[in-house]
CSV table of C-alpha atoms in Angstrom, one decimal:
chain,number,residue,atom,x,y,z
I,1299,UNK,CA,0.0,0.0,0.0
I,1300,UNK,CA,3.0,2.3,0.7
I,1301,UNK,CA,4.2,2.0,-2.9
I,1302,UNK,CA,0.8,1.9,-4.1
I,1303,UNK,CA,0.2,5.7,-2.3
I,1304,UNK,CA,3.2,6.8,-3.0
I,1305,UNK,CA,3.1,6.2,-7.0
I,1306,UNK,CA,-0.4,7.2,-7.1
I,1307,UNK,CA,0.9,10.6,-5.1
I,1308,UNK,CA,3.6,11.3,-7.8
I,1309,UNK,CA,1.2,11.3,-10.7
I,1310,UNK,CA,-0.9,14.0,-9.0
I,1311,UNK,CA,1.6,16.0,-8.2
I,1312,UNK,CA,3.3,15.5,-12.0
I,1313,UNK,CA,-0.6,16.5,-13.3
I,1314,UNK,CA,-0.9,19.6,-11.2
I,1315,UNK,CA,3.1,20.4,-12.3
I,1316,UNK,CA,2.9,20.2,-15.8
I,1317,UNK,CA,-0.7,22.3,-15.7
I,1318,UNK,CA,0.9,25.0,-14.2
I,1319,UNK,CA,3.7,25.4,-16.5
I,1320,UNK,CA,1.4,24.7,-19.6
I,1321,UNK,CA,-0.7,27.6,-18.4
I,1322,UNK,CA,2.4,29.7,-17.3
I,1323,UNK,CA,3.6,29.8,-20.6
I,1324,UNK,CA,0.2,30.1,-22.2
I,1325,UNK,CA,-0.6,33.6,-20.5
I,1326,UNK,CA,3.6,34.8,-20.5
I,1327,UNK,CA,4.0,37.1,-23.9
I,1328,UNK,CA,7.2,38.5,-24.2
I,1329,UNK,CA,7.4,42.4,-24.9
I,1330,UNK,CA,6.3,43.7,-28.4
I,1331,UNK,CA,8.5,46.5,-30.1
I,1332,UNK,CA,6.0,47.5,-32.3
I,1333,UNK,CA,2.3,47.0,-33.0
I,1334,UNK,CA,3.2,44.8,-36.1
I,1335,UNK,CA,2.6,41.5,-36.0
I,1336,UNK,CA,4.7,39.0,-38.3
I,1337,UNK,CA,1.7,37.3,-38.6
I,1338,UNK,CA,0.5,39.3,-41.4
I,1339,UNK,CA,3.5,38.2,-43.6
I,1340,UNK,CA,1.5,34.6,-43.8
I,1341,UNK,CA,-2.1,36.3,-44.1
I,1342,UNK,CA,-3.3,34.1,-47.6
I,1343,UNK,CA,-4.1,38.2,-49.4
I,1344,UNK,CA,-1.1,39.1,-48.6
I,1345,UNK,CA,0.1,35.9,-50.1
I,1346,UNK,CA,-1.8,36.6,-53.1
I,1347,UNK,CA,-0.8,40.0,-53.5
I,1348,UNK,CA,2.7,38.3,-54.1
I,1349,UNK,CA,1.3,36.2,-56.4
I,1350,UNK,CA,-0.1,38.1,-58.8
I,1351,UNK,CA,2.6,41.6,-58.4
I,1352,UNK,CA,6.0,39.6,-57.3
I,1353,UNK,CA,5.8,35.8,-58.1
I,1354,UNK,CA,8.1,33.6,-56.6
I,1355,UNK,CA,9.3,31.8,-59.4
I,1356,UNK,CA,9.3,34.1,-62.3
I,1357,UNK,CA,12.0,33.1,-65.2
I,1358,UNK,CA,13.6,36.2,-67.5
I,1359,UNK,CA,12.8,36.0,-70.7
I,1360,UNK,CA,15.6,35.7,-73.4
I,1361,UNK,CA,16.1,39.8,-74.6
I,1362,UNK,CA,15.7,40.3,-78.4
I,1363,UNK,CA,18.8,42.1,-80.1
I,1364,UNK,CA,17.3,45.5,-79.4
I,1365,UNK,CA,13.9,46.7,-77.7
I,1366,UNK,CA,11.7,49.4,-79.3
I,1367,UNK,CA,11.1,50.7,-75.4
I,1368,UNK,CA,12.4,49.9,-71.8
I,1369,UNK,CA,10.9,51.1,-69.0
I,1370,UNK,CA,12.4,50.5,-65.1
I,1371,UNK,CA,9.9,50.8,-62.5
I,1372,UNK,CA,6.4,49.1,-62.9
I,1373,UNK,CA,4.1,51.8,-61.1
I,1374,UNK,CA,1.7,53.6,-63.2
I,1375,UNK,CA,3.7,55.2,-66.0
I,1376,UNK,CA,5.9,52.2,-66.3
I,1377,UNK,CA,3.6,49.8,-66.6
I,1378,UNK,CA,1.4,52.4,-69.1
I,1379,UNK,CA,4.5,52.8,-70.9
I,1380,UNK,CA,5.6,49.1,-71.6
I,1381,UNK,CA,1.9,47.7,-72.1
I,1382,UNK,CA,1.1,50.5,-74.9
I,1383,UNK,CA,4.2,50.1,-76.2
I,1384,UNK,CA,3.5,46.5,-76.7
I,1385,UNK,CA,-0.1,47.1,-77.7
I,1386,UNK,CA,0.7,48.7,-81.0
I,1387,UNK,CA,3.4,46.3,-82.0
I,1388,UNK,CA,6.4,47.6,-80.6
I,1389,UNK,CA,8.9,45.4,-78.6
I,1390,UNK,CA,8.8,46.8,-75.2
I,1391,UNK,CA,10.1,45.5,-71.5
I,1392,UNK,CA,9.1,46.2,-67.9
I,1393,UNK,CA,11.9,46.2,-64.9
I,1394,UNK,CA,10.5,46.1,-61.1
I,1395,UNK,CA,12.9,45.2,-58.3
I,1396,UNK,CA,9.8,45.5,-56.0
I,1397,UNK,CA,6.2,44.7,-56.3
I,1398,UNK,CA,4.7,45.4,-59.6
I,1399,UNK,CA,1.8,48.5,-59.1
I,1400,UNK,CA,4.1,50.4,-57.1
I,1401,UNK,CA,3.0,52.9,-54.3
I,1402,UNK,CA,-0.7,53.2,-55.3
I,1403,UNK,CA,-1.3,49.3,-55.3
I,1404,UNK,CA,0.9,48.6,-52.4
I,1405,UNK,CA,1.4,50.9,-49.9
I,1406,UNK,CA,-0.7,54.1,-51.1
I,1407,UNK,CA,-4.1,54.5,-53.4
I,1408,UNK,CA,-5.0,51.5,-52.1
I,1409,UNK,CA,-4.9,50.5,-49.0
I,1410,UNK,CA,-5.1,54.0,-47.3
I,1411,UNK,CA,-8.8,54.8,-49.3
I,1412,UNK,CA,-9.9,51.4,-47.5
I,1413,UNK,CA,-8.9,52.7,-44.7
I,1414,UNK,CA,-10.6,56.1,-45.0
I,1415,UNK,CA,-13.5,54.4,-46.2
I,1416,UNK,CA,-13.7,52.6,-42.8
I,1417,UNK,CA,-13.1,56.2,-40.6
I,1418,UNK,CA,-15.8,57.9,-42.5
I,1419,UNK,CA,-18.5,55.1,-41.9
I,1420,UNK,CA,-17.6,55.0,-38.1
I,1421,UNK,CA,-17.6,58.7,-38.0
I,1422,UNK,CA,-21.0,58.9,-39.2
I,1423,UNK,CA,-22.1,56.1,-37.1
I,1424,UNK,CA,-21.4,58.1,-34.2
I,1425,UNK,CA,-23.4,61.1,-35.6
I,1426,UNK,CA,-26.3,59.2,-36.6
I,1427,UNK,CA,-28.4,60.0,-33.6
I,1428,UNK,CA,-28.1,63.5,-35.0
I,1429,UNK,CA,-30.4,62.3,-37.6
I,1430,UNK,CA,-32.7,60.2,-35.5
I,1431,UNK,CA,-31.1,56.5,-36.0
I,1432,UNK,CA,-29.4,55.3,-32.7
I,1433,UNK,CA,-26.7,52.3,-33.0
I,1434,UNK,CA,-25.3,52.3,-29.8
I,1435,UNK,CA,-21.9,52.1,-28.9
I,1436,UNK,CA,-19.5,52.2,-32.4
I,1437,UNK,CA,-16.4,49.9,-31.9
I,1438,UNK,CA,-13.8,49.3,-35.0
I,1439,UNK,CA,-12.6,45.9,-35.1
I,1440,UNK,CA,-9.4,47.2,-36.3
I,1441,UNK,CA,-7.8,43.9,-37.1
I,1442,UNK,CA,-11.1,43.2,-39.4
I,1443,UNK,CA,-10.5,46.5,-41.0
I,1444,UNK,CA,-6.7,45.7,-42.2
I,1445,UNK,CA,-7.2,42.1,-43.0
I,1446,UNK,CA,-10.4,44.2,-45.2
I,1447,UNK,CA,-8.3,46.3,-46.6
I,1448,UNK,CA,-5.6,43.2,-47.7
I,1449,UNK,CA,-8.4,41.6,-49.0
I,1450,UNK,CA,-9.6,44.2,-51.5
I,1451,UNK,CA,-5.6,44.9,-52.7
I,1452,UNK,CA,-5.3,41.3,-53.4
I,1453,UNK,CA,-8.8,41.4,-55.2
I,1454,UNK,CA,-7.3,44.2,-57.8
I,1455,UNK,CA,-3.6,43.5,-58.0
I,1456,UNK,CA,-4.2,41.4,-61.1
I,1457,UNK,CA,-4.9,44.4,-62.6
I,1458,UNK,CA,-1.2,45.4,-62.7
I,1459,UNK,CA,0.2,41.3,-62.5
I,1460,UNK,CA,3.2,39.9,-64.1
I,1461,UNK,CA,1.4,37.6,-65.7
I,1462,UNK,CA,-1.0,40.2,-67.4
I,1463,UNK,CA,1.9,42.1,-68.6
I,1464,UNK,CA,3.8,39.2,-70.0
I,1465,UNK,CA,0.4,38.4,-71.4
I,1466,UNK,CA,-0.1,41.7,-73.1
I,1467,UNK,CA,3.3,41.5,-75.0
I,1468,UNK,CA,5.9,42.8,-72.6
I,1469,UNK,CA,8.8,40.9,-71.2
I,1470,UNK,CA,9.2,41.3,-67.7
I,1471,UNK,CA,12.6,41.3,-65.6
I,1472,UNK,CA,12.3,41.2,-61.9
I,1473,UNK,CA,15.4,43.0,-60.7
I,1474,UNK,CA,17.8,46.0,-60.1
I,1475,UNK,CA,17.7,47.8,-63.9
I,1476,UNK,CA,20.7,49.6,-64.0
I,1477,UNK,CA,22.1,52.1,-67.0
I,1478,UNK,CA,25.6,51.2,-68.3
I,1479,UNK,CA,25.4,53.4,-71.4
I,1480,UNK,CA,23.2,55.8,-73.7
I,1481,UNK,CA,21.4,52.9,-75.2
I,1482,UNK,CA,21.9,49.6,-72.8
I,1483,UNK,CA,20.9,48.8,-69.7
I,1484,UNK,CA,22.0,45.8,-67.4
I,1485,UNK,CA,19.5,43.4,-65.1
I,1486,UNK,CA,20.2,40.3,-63.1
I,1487,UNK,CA,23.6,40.0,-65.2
I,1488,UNK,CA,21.7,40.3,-69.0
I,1489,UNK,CA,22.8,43.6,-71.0
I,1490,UNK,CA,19.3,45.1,-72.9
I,1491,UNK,CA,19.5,47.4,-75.7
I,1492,UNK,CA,16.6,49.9,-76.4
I,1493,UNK,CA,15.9,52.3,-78.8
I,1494,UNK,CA,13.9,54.5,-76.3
I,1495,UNK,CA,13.9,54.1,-72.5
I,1496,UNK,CA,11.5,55.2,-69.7
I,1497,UNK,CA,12.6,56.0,-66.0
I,1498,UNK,CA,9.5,55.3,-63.6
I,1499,UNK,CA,11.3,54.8,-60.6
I,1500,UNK,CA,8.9,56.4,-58.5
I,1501,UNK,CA,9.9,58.2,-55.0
I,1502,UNK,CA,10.6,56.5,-51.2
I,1503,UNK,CA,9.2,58.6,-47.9
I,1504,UNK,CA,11.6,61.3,-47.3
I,1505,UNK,CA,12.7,60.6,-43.1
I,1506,UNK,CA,14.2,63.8,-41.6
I,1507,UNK,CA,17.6,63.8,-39.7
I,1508,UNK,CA,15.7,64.0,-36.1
I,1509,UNK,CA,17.6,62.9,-33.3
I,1510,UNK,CA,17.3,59.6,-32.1
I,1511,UNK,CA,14.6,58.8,-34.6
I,1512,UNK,CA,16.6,55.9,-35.8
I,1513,UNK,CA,16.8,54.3,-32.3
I,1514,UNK,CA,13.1,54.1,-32.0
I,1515,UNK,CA,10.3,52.3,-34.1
I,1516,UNK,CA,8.7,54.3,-36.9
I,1517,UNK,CA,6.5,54.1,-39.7
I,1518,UNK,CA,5.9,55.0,-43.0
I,1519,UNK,CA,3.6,55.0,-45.5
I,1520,UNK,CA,5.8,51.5,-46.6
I,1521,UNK,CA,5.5,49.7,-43.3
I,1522,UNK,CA,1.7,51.7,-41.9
I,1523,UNK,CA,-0.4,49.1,-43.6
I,1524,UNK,CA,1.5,46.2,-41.8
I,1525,UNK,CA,-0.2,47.3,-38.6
I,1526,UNK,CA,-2.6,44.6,-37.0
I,1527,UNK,CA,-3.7,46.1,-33.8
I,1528,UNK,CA,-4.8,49.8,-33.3
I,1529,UNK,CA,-2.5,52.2,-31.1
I,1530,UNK,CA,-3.5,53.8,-28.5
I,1531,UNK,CA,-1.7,56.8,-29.5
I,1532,UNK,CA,-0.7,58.0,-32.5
I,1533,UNK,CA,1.9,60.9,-33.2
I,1534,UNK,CA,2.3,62.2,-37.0
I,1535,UNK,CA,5.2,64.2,-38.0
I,1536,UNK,CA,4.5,66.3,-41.4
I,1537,UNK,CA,1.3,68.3,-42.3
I,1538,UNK,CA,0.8,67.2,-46.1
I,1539,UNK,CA,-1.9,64.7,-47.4
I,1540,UNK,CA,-0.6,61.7,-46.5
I,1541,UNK,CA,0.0,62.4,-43.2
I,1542,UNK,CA,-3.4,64.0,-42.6
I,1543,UNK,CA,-5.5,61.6,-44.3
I,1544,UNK,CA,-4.1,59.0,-41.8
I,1545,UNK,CA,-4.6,61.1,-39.0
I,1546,UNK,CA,-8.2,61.7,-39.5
I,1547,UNK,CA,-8.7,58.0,-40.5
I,1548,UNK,CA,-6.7,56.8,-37.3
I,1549,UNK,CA,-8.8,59.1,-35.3
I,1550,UNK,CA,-11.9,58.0,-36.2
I,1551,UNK,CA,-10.9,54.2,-35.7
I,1552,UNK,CA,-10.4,55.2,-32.0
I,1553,UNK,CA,-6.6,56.2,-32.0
I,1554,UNK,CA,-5.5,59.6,-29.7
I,1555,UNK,CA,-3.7,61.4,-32.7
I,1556,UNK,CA,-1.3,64.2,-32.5
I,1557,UNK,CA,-0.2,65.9,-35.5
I,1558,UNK,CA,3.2,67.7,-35.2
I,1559,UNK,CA,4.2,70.5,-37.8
I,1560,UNK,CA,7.5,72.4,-37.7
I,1561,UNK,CA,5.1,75.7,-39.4
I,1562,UNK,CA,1.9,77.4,-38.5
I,1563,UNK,CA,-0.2,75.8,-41.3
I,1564,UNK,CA,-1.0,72.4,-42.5
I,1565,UNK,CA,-1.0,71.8,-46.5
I,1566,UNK,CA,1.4,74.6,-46.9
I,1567,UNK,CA,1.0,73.9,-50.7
I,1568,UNK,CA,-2.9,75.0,-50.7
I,1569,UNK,CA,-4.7,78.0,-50.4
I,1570,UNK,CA,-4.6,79.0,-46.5
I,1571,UNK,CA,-8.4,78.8,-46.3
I,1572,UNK,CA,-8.6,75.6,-47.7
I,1573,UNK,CA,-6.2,74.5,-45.0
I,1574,UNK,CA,-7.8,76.2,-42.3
I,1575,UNK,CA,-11.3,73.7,-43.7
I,1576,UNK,CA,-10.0,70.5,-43.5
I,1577,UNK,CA,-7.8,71.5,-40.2
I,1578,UNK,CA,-11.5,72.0,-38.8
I,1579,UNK,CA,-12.7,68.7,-40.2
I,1580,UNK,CA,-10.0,66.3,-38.2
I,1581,UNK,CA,-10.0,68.9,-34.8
I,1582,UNK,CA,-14.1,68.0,-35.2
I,1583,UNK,CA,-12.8,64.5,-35.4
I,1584,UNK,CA,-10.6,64.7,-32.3
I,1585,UNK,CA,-7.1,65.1,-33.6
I,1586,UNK,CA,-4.8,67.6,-31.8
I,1587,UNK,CA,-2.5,69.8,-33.5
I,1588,UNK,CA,1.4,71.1,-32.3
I,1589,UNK,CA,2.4,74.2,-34.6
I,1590,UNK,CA,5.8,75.9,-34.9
I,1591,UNK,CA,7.2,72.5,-33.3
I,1592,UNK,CA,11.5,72.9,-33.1
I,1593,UNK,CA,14.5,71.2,-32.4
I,1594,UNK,CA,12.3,68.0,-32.7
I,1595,UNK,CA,14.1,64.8,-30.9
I,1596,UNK,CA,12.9,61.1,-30.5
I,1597,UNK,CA,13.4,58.9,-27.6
I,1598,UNK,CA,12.0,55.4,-26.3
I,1599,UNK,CA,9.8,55.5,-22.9
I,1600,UNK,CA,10.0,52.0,-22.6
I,1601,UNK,CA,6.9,49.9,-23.2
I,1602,UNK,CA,3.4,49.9,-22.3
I,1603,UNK,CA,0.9,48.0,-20.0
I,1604,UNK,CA,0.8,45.4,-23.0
I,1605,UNK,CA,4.5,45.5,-24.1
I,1606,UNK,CA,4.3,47.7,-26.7
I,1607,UNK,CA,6.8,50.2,-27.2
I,1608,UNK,CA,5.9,54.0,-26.2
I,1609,UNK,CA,8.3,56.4,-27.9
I,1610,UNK,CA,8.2,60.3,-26.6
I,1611,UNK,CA,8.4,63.2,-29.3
I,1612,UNK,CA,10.0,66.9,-27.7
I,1613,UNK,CA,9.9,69.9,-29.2
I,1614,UNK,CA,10.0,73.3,-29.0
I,1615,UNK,CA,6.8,75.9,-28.7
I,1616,UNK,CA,7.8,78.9,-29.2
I,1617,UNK,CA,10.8,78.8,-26.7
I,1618,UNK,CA,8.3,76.4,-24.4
I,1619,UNK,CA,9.2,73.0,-24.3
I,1620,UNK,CA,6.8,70.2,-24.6
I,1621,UNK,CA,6.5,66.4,-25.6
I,1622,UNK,CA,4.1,63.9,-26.7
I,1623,UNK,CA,4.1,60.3,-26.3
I,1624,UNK,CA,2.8,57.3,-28.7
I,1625,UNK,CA,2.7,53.6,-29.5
I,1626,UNK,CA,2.9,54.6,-33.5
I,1627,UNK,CA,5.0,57.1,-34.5
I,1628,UNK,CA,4.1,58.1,-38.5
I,1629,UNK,CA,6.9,60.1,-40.5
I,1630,UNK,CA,4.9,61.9,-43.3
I,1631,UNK,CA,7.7,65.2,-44.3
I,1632,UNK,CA,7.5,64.3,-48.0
I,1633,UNK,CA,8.8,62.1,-50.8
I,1634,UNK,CA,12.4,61.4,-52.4
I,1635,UNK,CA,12.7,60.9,-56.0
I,1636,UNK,CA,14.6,57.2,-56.2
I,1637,UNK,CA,17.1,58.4,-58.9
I,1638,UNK,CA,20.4,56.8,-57.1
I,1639,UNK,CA,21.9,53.7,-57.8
I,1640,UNK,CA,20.5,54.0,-61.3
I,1641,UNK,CA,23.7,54.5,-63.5
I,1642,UNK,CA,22.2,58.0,-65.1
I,1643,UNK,CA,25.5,59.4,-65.1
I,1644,UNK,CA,26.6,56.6,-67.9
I,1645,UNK,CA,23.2,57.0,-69.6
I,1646,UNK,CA,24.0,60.9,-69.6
I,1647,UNK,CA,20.8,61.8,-68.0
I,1648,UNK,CA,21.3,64.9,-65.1
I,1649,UNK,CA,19.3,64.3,-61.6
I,1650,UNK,CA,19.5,66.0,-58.8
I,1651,UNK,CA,18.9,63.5,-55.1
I,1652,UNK,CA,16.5,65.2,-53.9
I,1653,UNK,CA,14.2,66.5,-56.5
I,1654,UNK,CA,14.8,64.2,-58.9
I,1655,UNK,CA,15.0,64.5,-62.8
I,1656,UNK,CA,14.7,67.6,-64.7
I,1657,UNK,CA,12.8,67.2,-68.1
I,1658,UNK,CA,11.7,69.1,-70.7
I,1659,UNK,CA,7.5,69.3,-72.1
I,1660,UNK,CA,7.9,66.2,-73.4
I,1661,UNK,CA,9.1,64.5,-70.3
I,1662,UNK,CA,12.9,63.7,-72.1
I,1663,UNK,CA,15.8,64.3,-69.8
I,1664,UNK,CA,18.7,65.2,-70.8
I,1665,UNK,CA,19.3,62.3,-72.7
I,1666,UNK,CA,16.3,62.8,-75.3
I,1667,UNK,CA,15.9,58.8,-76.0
I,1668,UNK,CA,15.3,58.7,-72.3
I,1669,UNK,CA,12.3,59.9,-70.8
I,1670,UNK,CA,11.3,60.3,-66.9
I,1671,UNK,CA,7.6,60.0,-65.7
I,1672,UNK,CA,5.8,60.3,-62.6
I,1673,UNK,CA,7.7,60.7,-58.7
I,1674,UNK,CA,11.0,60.3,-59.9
I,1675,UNK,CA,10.8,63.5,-62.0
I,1676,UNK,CA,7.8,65.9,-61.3
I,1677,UNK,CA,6.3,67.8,-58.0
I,1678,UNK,CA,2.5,66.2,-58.6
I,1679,UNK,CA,3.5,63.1,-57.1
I,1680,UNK,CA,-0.3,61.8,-58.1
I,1681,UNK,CA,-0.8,58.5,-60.0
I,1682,UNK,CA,-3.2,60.3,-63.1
I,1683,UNK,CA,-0.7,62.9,-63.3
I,1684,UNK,CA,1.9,60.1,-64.2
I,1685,UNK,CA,-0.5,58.3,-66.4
I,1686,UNK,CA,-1.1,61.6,-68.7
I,1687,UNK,CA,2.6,62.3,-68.3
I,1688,UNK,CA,2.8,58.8,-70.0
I,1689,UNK,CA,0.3,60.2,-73.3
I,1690,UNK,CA,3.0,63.2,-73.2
I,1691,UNK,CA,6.0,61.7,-73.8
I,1692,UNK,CA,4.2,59.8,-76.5
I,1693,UNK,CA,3.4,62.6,-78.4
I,1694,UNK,CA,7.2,63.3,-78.9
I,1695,UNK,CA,7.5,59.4,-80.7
């Protein structure tokens, strides 16, 4: 009976042990730098995304002797260029590093209008008993919204796939296209000759040399759309479009958003009254506004009740110092032309880093069989402007 107790007594106690560890590491979650979650990498849109704009095993095609028209980038007027090109009978290729459909598939047009699109319904929910209908309490199911918003990019990416271009008549190179003379570029070791040659390179977000921003977690319009769970708090640096658009959208999904400008206005490019209007429209939607913020610095605050990170903005007001603090921290101050690492100087086209290439009415650069549409060479970084800027450069043969 002593044996029998005793063996009977280890079991328990090896049952009660191994529930509480099982349940121990169950509830434990380590601490999260970021509201990203890697999971999103294996969501099935985002895997079809890839499929259709970046597929895995895509072969180069064998190059002819010489192309009628090569264009690098496959955003808007790189993907207009090289389809029409093939559509009337010319010999054309299309070079993407990336994800074919650029910003506006990827990380712009897109996804932030399905996000906006969500923000204005629950803004309107909440004022409906103005009008006599009452809902109740309005809650965003924020990780709904995003895996919403993959769904519907995935839904139109084959719009602008590498099979529908191949299809069309264009060859297709996924790769770095690089210049190595007037006439010849080089990609994934294979020299192409063209006749006539289109840089659609596009532009990356432009991050400002703030101290200590590079030591903390940030976001851009490249990495926003990753985000699976909704901040808290949201901080955006930069008063243009994008920037705003995100704020009011954020806002409305439940987010405590601070917009920070170095100036007294936002849209500095618009009339000032027309800024002063849609200022109105995101302080009615409960976004709060730091003007004439200077000597701007970054730091980390350590992490929240959840483990998320917290990173503290200071600034300057008007010789008053003051801070803000976040769990997303959104750099919006502008766009770089990608024009570097392109090999213009052997083609014998000028650029300038940071606004890109100069060109004359009929979109040629300095090299007049080269031609540079959209981000990458003009100030209305706007995907129709690069489409007509596409019908332009036709005009000129």
């Amino acid at each position: 009976y002593i044996y029998f107790f005793t063996f009977f007594l280890f079991l328990l106690l090896s049952n009660y042990l191994f529930i509480f560890f099982f349940f121990f590491l169950m509830i434990r979650r380590p601490p999260r730098s970021t509201l990203s979650s890697s999971s999103a990498a294996s969501d099935v849109y985002k895997r079809q995304l890839l499929d259709n704009v970046h597929p895995r095993n895509w072969q180069d095609p064998d190059p002819p002797e010489e192309y009628d028209l090569i264009a690098i980038g496959a955003g808007a007027a790189g993907l207009v260029s090289a389809k029409q090109t093939a559509r009337r009978g010319g010999r054309s290729a299309l070079i993407e590093v990336h994800l074919q459909g650029g910003d506006c598939l990827n990380v712009g047009c897109v996804p932030s209008k399905a996000l906006i699109r969500v923000g204005r319904a629950a803004r309107e929910a909440r004022a409906a008993s103005s009008l006599g209908v009452h809902v109740g309490e309005v809650r965003v199911d924020f990780p709904f919204v995003m895996e919403r918003m993959r769904r519907l990019r995935a839904r139109i990416a084959p719009n602008d796939a590498v099979e529908l271009t191949s299809n069309v008549g264009a060859d297709v190179y996924q790769g770095r296209g690089e210049f190595t003379s007037r006439n010849t570029i080089q990609v994934n070791g294979q020299t192409l000759k063209f006749k006539k040659a289109v840089v659609a390179t596009g532009g990356s977000p432009r991050v400002p040399p703030i101290p200590g921003l590079s030591e903390v977690p940030y976001l851009t319009n490249k990495t926003l759309y990753n985000l699976t769970e909704l901040p808290p708090r949201m901080v955006v640096l930069g008063g243009g479009p994008i920037g705003l658009e995100m704020a009011q959208a954020f806002a409305n999904f439940g987010s405590h958003v601070t917009v920070v400008v170095r100036g007294d206005q936002i849209l500095t490019k618009e009339d000032p009254a027309a800024s002063k209007i849609v200022q109105q429209s995101l302080l009615d939607d409960g976004c709060t506004f730091v003007f004439g913020a200077k000597n701007m610095s970054v730091e980390s605050a350590g992490v929240n009740g959840q483990g998320v990170a917290v990173t503290t903005v200071l600034y300057d007001q008007a010789g008053v110092p003051g801070s803000v603090q976040c769990e997303a921290l959104l750099v919006a101050t502008g766009r770089t032309p990608n024009v570097q690492g392109l090999g213009l100087e052997l083609a014998g086209v000028e650029f300038d880093p940071s606004v890109g290439i100069p060109v004359n009415d009929l979109m040629q650069s300095s090299n007049p069989d080269i031609y540079a549409i959209g981000d990458c060479s003009s100030k209305h970084q706007f995907t129709h402007m690069a489409g007509t800027q596409v019908v332009i450069s036709r005009t000129s043969g």
